[in-house]
XYZ file of N, CA and C in Angstrom:
441
model
N 8.518 -7.267 -4.732
C 9.143 -7.191 -5.562
C 9.020 -5.996 -6.413
N 9.974 -5.662 -6.977
C 9.817 -4.278 -7.486
C 10.348 -4.264 -9.222
N 9.364 -3.652 -9.971
C 9.687 -4.059 -11.167
C 10.201 -2.533 -12.254
N 11.587 -2.926 -12.288
C 12.139 -1.586 -13.115
C 11.567 -1.428 -14.814
N 10.916 -0.738 -14.626
C 10.404 -0.708 -16.361
C 10.403 0.888 -16.815
N 10.954 1.209 -17.948
C 11.523 1.923 -17.964
C 10.523 3.090 -19.388
N 9.128 2.264 -19.341
C 8.625 3.271 -20.022
C 7.260 3.193 -19.108
N 7.469 3.179 -17.487
C 6.242 3.546 -16.096
C 5.535 4.921 -16.981
N 6.458 5.640 -17.074
C 5.724 7.573 -17.613
C 5.732 7.387 -18.683
N 5.924 6.441 -20.013
C 5.536 6.782 -21.200
C 4.118 6.767 -21.529
N 4.233 7.031 -22.285
C 2.890 7.830 -23.434
C 2.600 6.479 -24.529
N 1.359 6.072 -24.225
C 1.019 5.294 -25.361
C -0.191 5.670 -26.603
N 0.790 5.580 -28.153
C -0.412 5.594 -28.964
C -1.664 4.464 -29.377
N -1.383 3.312 -28.721
C -2.674 2.790 -29.150
C -2.430 1.789 -27.603
N -4.360 1.489 -27.757
C -4.921 0.335 -26.758
C -4.363 -0.490 -26.184
N -3.918 -1.130 -25.359
C -3.493 -2.184 -24.782
C -4.359 -2.919 -23.900
N -4.471 -4.799 -24.233
C -5.779 -4.886 -23.768
C -4.804 -6.480 -23.285
N -5.084 -6.463 -21.571
C -4.444 -7.404 -20.884
C -5.254 -8.955 -20.524
N -4.729 -9.498 -20.245
C -5.652 -10.622 -19.660
C -4.310 -11.173 -18.712
N -4.899 -11.853 -17.171
C -4.344 -12.744 -16.687
C -3.971 -13.719 -17.347
N -2.312 -14.155 -16.687
C -2.021 -15.403 -17.034
C -3.298 -16.803 -16.668
N -2.662 -17.533 -17.496
C -3.597 -18.800 -17.228
C -3.933 -19.308 -15.741
N -5.170 -19.329 -15.423
C -4.772 -19.719 -13.831
C -5.460 -18.586 -12.412
N -4.925 -17.647 -13.475
C -4.505 -16.809 -12.593
C -6.526 -15.821 -12.446
N -6.779 -15.293 -11.623
C -8.457 -14.633 -12.080
C -8.561 -13.993 -10.750
N -9.265 -12.832 -11.568
C -10.021 -11.976 -10.273
C -11.404 -12.566 -9.411
N -11.157 -12.814 -8.396
C -11.823 -13.562 -7.869
C -13.013 -12.845 -7.361
N -12.575 -11.804 -6.800
C -13.814 -10.878 -5.802
C -13.446 -9.471 -6.943
N -14.312 -9.177 -7.997
C -13.730 -8.211 -8.798
C -14.585 -7.022 -8.359
N -13.888 -6.015 -7.912
C -14.793 -4.707 -7.222
C -13.570 -3.792 -7.830
N -13.947 -2.786 -7.761
C -13.288 -1.585 -7.745
C -12.241 -1.534 -6.926
N -12.500 -1.640 -5.681
C -11.539 -1.591 -4.779
C -9.829 -2.457 -4.734
N -10.294 -3.199 -5.713
C -9.206 -4.319 -5.391
C -9.184 -5.217 -6.875
N -9.228 -4.305 -8.082
C -8.882 -4.616 -9.578
C -7.401 -5.126 -9.676
N -6.700 -4.844 -9.153
C -5.410 -5.194 -9.425
C -4.717 -6.482 -8.091
N -5.925 -7.461 -7.229
C -5.630 -8.649 -6.730
C -5.682 -9.496 -8.014
N -4.864 -10.485 -7.845
C -5.275 -11.296 -8.804
C -3.971 -12.587 -7.552
N -5.575 -14.038 -7.882
C -5.669 -15.446 -7.060
C -5.542 -16.212 -7.819
N -4.725 -16.887 -7.289
C -4.283 -18.959 -7.899
C -4.600 -19.596 -7.061
N -5.774 -20.658 -7.050
C -6.347 -21.250 -5.830
C -6.222 -23.441 -6.850
N -5.043 -23.542 -6.483
C -4.750 -25.308 -6.488
C -6.008 -25.778 -5.337
N -6.045 -27.058 -5.645
C -5.819 -28.130 -3.969
C -5.490 -27.462 -2.594
N -4.409 -27.638 -2.750
C -3.021 -27.342 -1.620
C -3.091 -25.698 -1.290
N -2.922 -24.883 -2.109
C -2.616 -23.840 -1.811
C -3.446 -22.443 -2.717
N -2.714 -21.421 -2.103
C -3.487 -20.064 -1.856
C -2.558 -19.259 -2.632
N -2.583 -18.313 -3.626
C -1.357 -17.458 -3.977
C -2.020 -16.172 -4.485
N -1.745 -15.242 -3.575
C -2.362 -13.849 -3.674
C -0.941 -12.796 -4.886
N -1.588 -11.853 -5.701
C -0.579 -11.602 -6.616
C -1.212 -9.949 -6.508
N -0.652 -9.036 -5.569
C -1.038 -7.158 -5.903
C -0.442 -6.385 -6.426
N -0.533 -6.293 -7.243
C 0.102 -5.346 -8.551
C -0.052 -3.550 -8.308
N 0.888 -3.539 -7.840
C 0.549 -1.907 -7.668
C 2.046 -0.870 -8.122
N 1.159 0.316 -9.144
C 2.297 0.695 -10.207
C 3.449 -0.118 -10.846
N 4.650 0.038 -10.225
C 5.757 -1.182 -10.637
C 6.085 -2.086 -9.414
N 5.227 -2.090 -8.128
C 5.601 -2.912 -6.917
C 4.349 -4.424 -7.042
N 5.178 -5.380 -6.919
C 4.425 -6.577 -6.907
C 4.537 -7.062 -5.467
N 3.019 -7.691 -4.634
C 3.392 -8.367 -3.479
C 2.981 -9.865 -3.711
N 3.809 -10.340 -3.592
C 3.479 -12.258 -3.525
C 3.450 -12.788 -2.098
N 2.187 -13.326 -2.051
C 1.953 -14.059 -1.265
C 1.366 -15.285 -1.292
N 1.958 -16.714 -0.645
C 1.242 -17.802 -0.606
C 1.295 -18.802 0.636
N 0.466 -19.778 0.407
C 0.809 -20.445 1.548
C 1.739 -21.902 1.237
N 2.115 -21.854 -0.427
C 3.108 -22.796 -0.883
C 4.435 -21.851 -1.611
N 5.657 -22.051 -0.924
C 6.767 -21.393 -1.362
C 7.164 -21.916 -2.375
N 6.785 -22.664 -2.983
C 7.098 -22.957 -4.387
C 6.555 -22.535 -5.388
N 5.174 -21.671 -5.537
C 4.302 -20.953 -6.245
C 4.937 -19.430 -6.325
N 5.507 -19.382 -4.462
C 6.331 -17.683 -5.000
C 6.939 -17.537 -5.747
N 8.540 -18.342 -5.433
C 9.564 -19.144 -6.577
C 9.036 -19.063 -8.086
N 8.494 -19.955 -8.400
C 7.619 -19.817 -9.416
C 7.625 -18.605 -10.208
N 6.799 -18.133 -9.575
C 6.279 -16.701 -10.130
C 7.129 -15.749 -10.295
N 8.147 -15.692 -9.583
C 9.409 -14.705 -9.160
C 9.779 -14.967 -10.547
N 10.356 -16.405 -10.883
C 11.134 -16.551 -11.783
C 10.634 -16.356 -13.121
N 8.961 -16.570 -13.075
C 8.439 -16.246 -14.508
C 8.521 -14.746 -14.768
N 8.022 -13.954 -13.851
C 8.368 -12.296 -13.974
C 9.553 -11.849 -14.300
N 10.357 -12.332 -13.416
C 12.088 -12.213 -14.034
C 12.684 -12.264 -15.728
N 12.155 -13.491 -15.616
C 12.131 -13.616 -17.327
C 11.830 -12.991 -18.231
N 10.705 -11.840 -17.625
C 10.115 -10.956 -18.714
C 10.087 -9.179 -18.099
N 10.810 -9.359 -17.276
C 11.011 -7.866 -16.450
C 12.196 -7.917 -15.582
N 12.884 -6.611 -15.810
C 14.426 -6.383 -14.830
C 13.381 -5.998 -13.074
N 13.576 -7.060 -12.290
C 13.144 -7.363 -10.882
C 14.044 -7.192 -9.830
N 13.252 -6.545 -9.221
C 14.260 -6.710 -7.567
C 13.490 -7.622 -6.740
N 14.383 -8.203 -6.185
C 13.396 -8.906 -4.977
C 13.597 -8.440 -3.529
N 12.467 -7.651 -3.272
C 13.165 -6.374 -2.120
C 13.100 -7.467 -0.480
N 12.898 -8.877 -0.572
C 12.715 -9.943 0.559
C 11.540 -10.042 0.838
N 11.701 -10.430 2.245
C 10.188 -10.160 3.367
C 9.641 -8.826 3.184
N 7.724 -8.768 3.090
C 7.518 -7.517 3.659
C 7.622 -6.899 4.982
N 7.855 -5.740 4.735
C 8.172 -4.898 6.097
C 7.327 -3.832 5.724
N 7.069 -2.924 4.354
C 6.436 -1.776 4.316
C 5.877 -1.923 2.713
N 4.854 -1.424 3.007
C 4.051 -1.843 1.657
C 2.658 -0.428 1.529
N 2.766 0.199 0.643
C 1.389 1.459 0.441
C 0.997 2.173 1.754
N 2.134 2.204 2.930
C 1.712 2.699 4.103
C 1.363 2.585 4.870
N 1.227 0.496 4.989
C 1.246 0.233 6.087
C 2.637 -0.339 6.677
N 3.027 -0.723 7.675
C 4.220 -1.599 8.079
C 3.721 -2.712 8.597
N 4.441 -4.153 8.156
C 4.521 -5.477 8.343
C 5.367 -6.027 9.406
N 4.646 -6.146 10.847
C 5.489 -6.918 11.704
C 5.337 -8.425 11.801
N 6.175 -9.592 11.699
C 6.069 -10.604 12.121
C 5.829 -10.805 13.541
N 5.775 -12.157 14.129
C 6.316 -12.630 15.209
C 5.787 -14.405 15.091
N 6.087 -15.267 16.347
C 5.594 -16.469 16.290
C 4.123 -16.323 16.716
N 3.529 -15.313 17.156
C 1.809 -15.226 17.413
C 1.253 -14.416 15.855
N 1.634 -14.194 14.979
C 1.292 -13.888 13.769
C 1.960 -12.716 13.531
N 0.934 -11.995 12.355
C 1.328 -10.766 11.515
C 0.780 -9.304 12.183
N 1.373 -8.567 11.703
C 0.386 -7.217 12.568
C 0.480 -6.292 11.760
N -0.003 -5.436 11.735
C -0.416 -4.441 10.451
C -0.516 -2.890 11.240
N 0.356 -1.889 10.382
C 0.538 -0.822 11.718
C 1.114 -0.331 10.717
N 0.209 1.551 11.355
C 0.490 2.691 9.919
C 1.772 4.157 10.773
N 2.349 3.363 11.787
C 3.595 4.010 12.496
C 3.654 4.796 11.941
N 4.788 4.292 10.604
C 5.618 5.178 10.120
C 4.732 6.428 9.251
N 3.437 6.000 8.534
C 2.893 7.235 8.285
C 2.600 8.170 8.995
N 1.701 7.570 10.340
C 1.724 8.787 11.346
C 2.741 9.708 11.704
N 4.087 9.235 11.390
C 4.691 9.828 12.163
C 5.576 11.042 10.724
N 5.140 10.550 9.839
C 5.536 11.302 8.463
C 4.701 12.295 8.267
N 3.332 12.107 8.663
C 2.530 12.948 8.684
C 3.036 14.323 9.898
N 3.102 13.920 11.136
C 3.721 14.817 12.059
C 4.569 15.285 11.829
N 5.569 15.228 10.982
C 6.434 15.851 10.276
C 6.586 16.508 9.271
N 5.945 16.666 8.343
C 5.151 17.307 7.609
C 4.520 17.930 7.855
N 4.014 18.419 9.080
C 3.039 19.197 9.551
C 3.834 20.213 10.616
N 4.818 19.844 10.845
C 5.248 20.768 12.031
C 4.950 20.128 13.525
N 4.435 19.122 13.688
C 4.076 18.741 14.541
C 4.774 17.582 15.741
N 5.810 17.317 14.994
C 6.124 16.174 15.907
C 7.017 16.195 16.864
N 7.175 17.718 17.546
C 7.759 17.151 18.746
C 6.699 18.053 19.859
N 4.835 18.081 18.924
C 4.061 18.260 20.071
C 3.672 17.349 21.129
N 3.049 17.689 22.063
C 2.810 16.714 23.634
C 1.089 16.573 23.192
N 0.561 15.335 23.316
C -0.501 15.214 23.620
C -1.214 15.718 24.675
N -2.449 15.947 24.677
C -3.432 16.764 25.549
C -4.184 15.943 25.562
N -4.559 15.822 26.842
C -6.273 14.498 27.185
C -7.242 15.022 26.272
N -7.331 16.829 26.166
C -8.568 17.275 25.680
C -8.055 18.294 25.212
N -8.234 18.358 23.654
C -7.522 19.353 22.826
C -8.035 20.674 22.799
N -9.071 20.457 23.367
C -10.142 21.782 23.289
C -10.579 22.136 24.259
N -11.288 23.148 25.056
C -12.271 23.332 25.901
C -13.591 22.503 25.464
N -13.824 21.646 26.953
C -14.896 20.726 26.704
C -16.115 21.341 26.707
N -17.223 20.981 25.899
C -18.246 21.731 26.072
C -18.819 23.187 25.335
N -17.377 23.453 24.268
C -18.012 24.678 24.008
C -18.186 24.208 22.899
N -19.144 26.304 22.693
C -19.783 26.165 21.158
C -19.474 26.779 20.711
N -18.885 26.186 19.200
C -18.321 26.826 18.643
C -19.171 27.765 17.269
N -18.696 28.920 16.811
C -19.655 29.259 15.603
C -18.165 30.231 15.157
N -18.881 31.243 14.192
C -17.551 31.887 13.070
C -17.524 32.957 13.663
N -17.630 33.620 14.769
C -17.826 34.931 15.384
C -16.710 34.705 16.542
N -16.262 33.793 17.310
C -15.704 33.443 17.825
C -13.972 33.542 17.517
N -13.076 34.429 18.245
C -11.771 33.981 18.171
C -11.473 35.017 16.825
N -10.094 35.256 16.532
C -9.424 35.474 15.651
C -8.922 35.076 14.572
N -9.376 35.548 13.188
C -8.949 34.549 12.048
C -7.044 34.111 11.901
N -7.663 32.862 11.686
C -6.003 32.010 11.226
C -5.352 33.085 10.708
N -3.850 33.391 10.935
C -3.208 34.201 9.653
C -2.591 33.276 8.548
N -2.533 31.940 8.790
C -2.144 31.047 7.393
C -3.042 29.772 8.058
N -4.143 30.202 7.779
C -4.870 28.406 8.186
C -4.636 27.465 6.805
N -3.601 27.519 6.134
C -3.363 26.486 5.075
C -2.776 24.938 6.010
N -2.317 24.845 6.743
C -1.615 23.933 7.768
C -2.737 23.486 8.377
N -3.958 23.893 8.293
C -4.986 23.373 9.433
C -6.261 22.522 8.069
N -5.772 22.489 6.997
C -6.479 21.970 5.818
C -6.168 20.698 5.226
């Protein structure tokens, strides 16, 4: 889901304190997943991941997903982007044997940005057993692309 919010880049003059909705809590509270909320019932697990204005909802109970989407849509203008295909640099592919994650698009974007898309792979990108030091070779004219 994508949340359209005109105040996304606005400045707040007051402090805002937020608590998760009833039933949702941060189960594994760490710095790495402070935007992950879970709802656990005897028959279902619902995970909600919030990143800026994007929300990822996953559950083994479709009614929980539908309910969450309707509640959020009542408070914010949202757009349902359908089944997950791409999120935060990860491509998601589904098949009968499972869900597969890859970073193919991200890797291609890095190659395009660095001007290396047409480059050919090499089994050994540099001489083997080469002893490097700061006096060998000529300095690069523009080392920025290699940083």
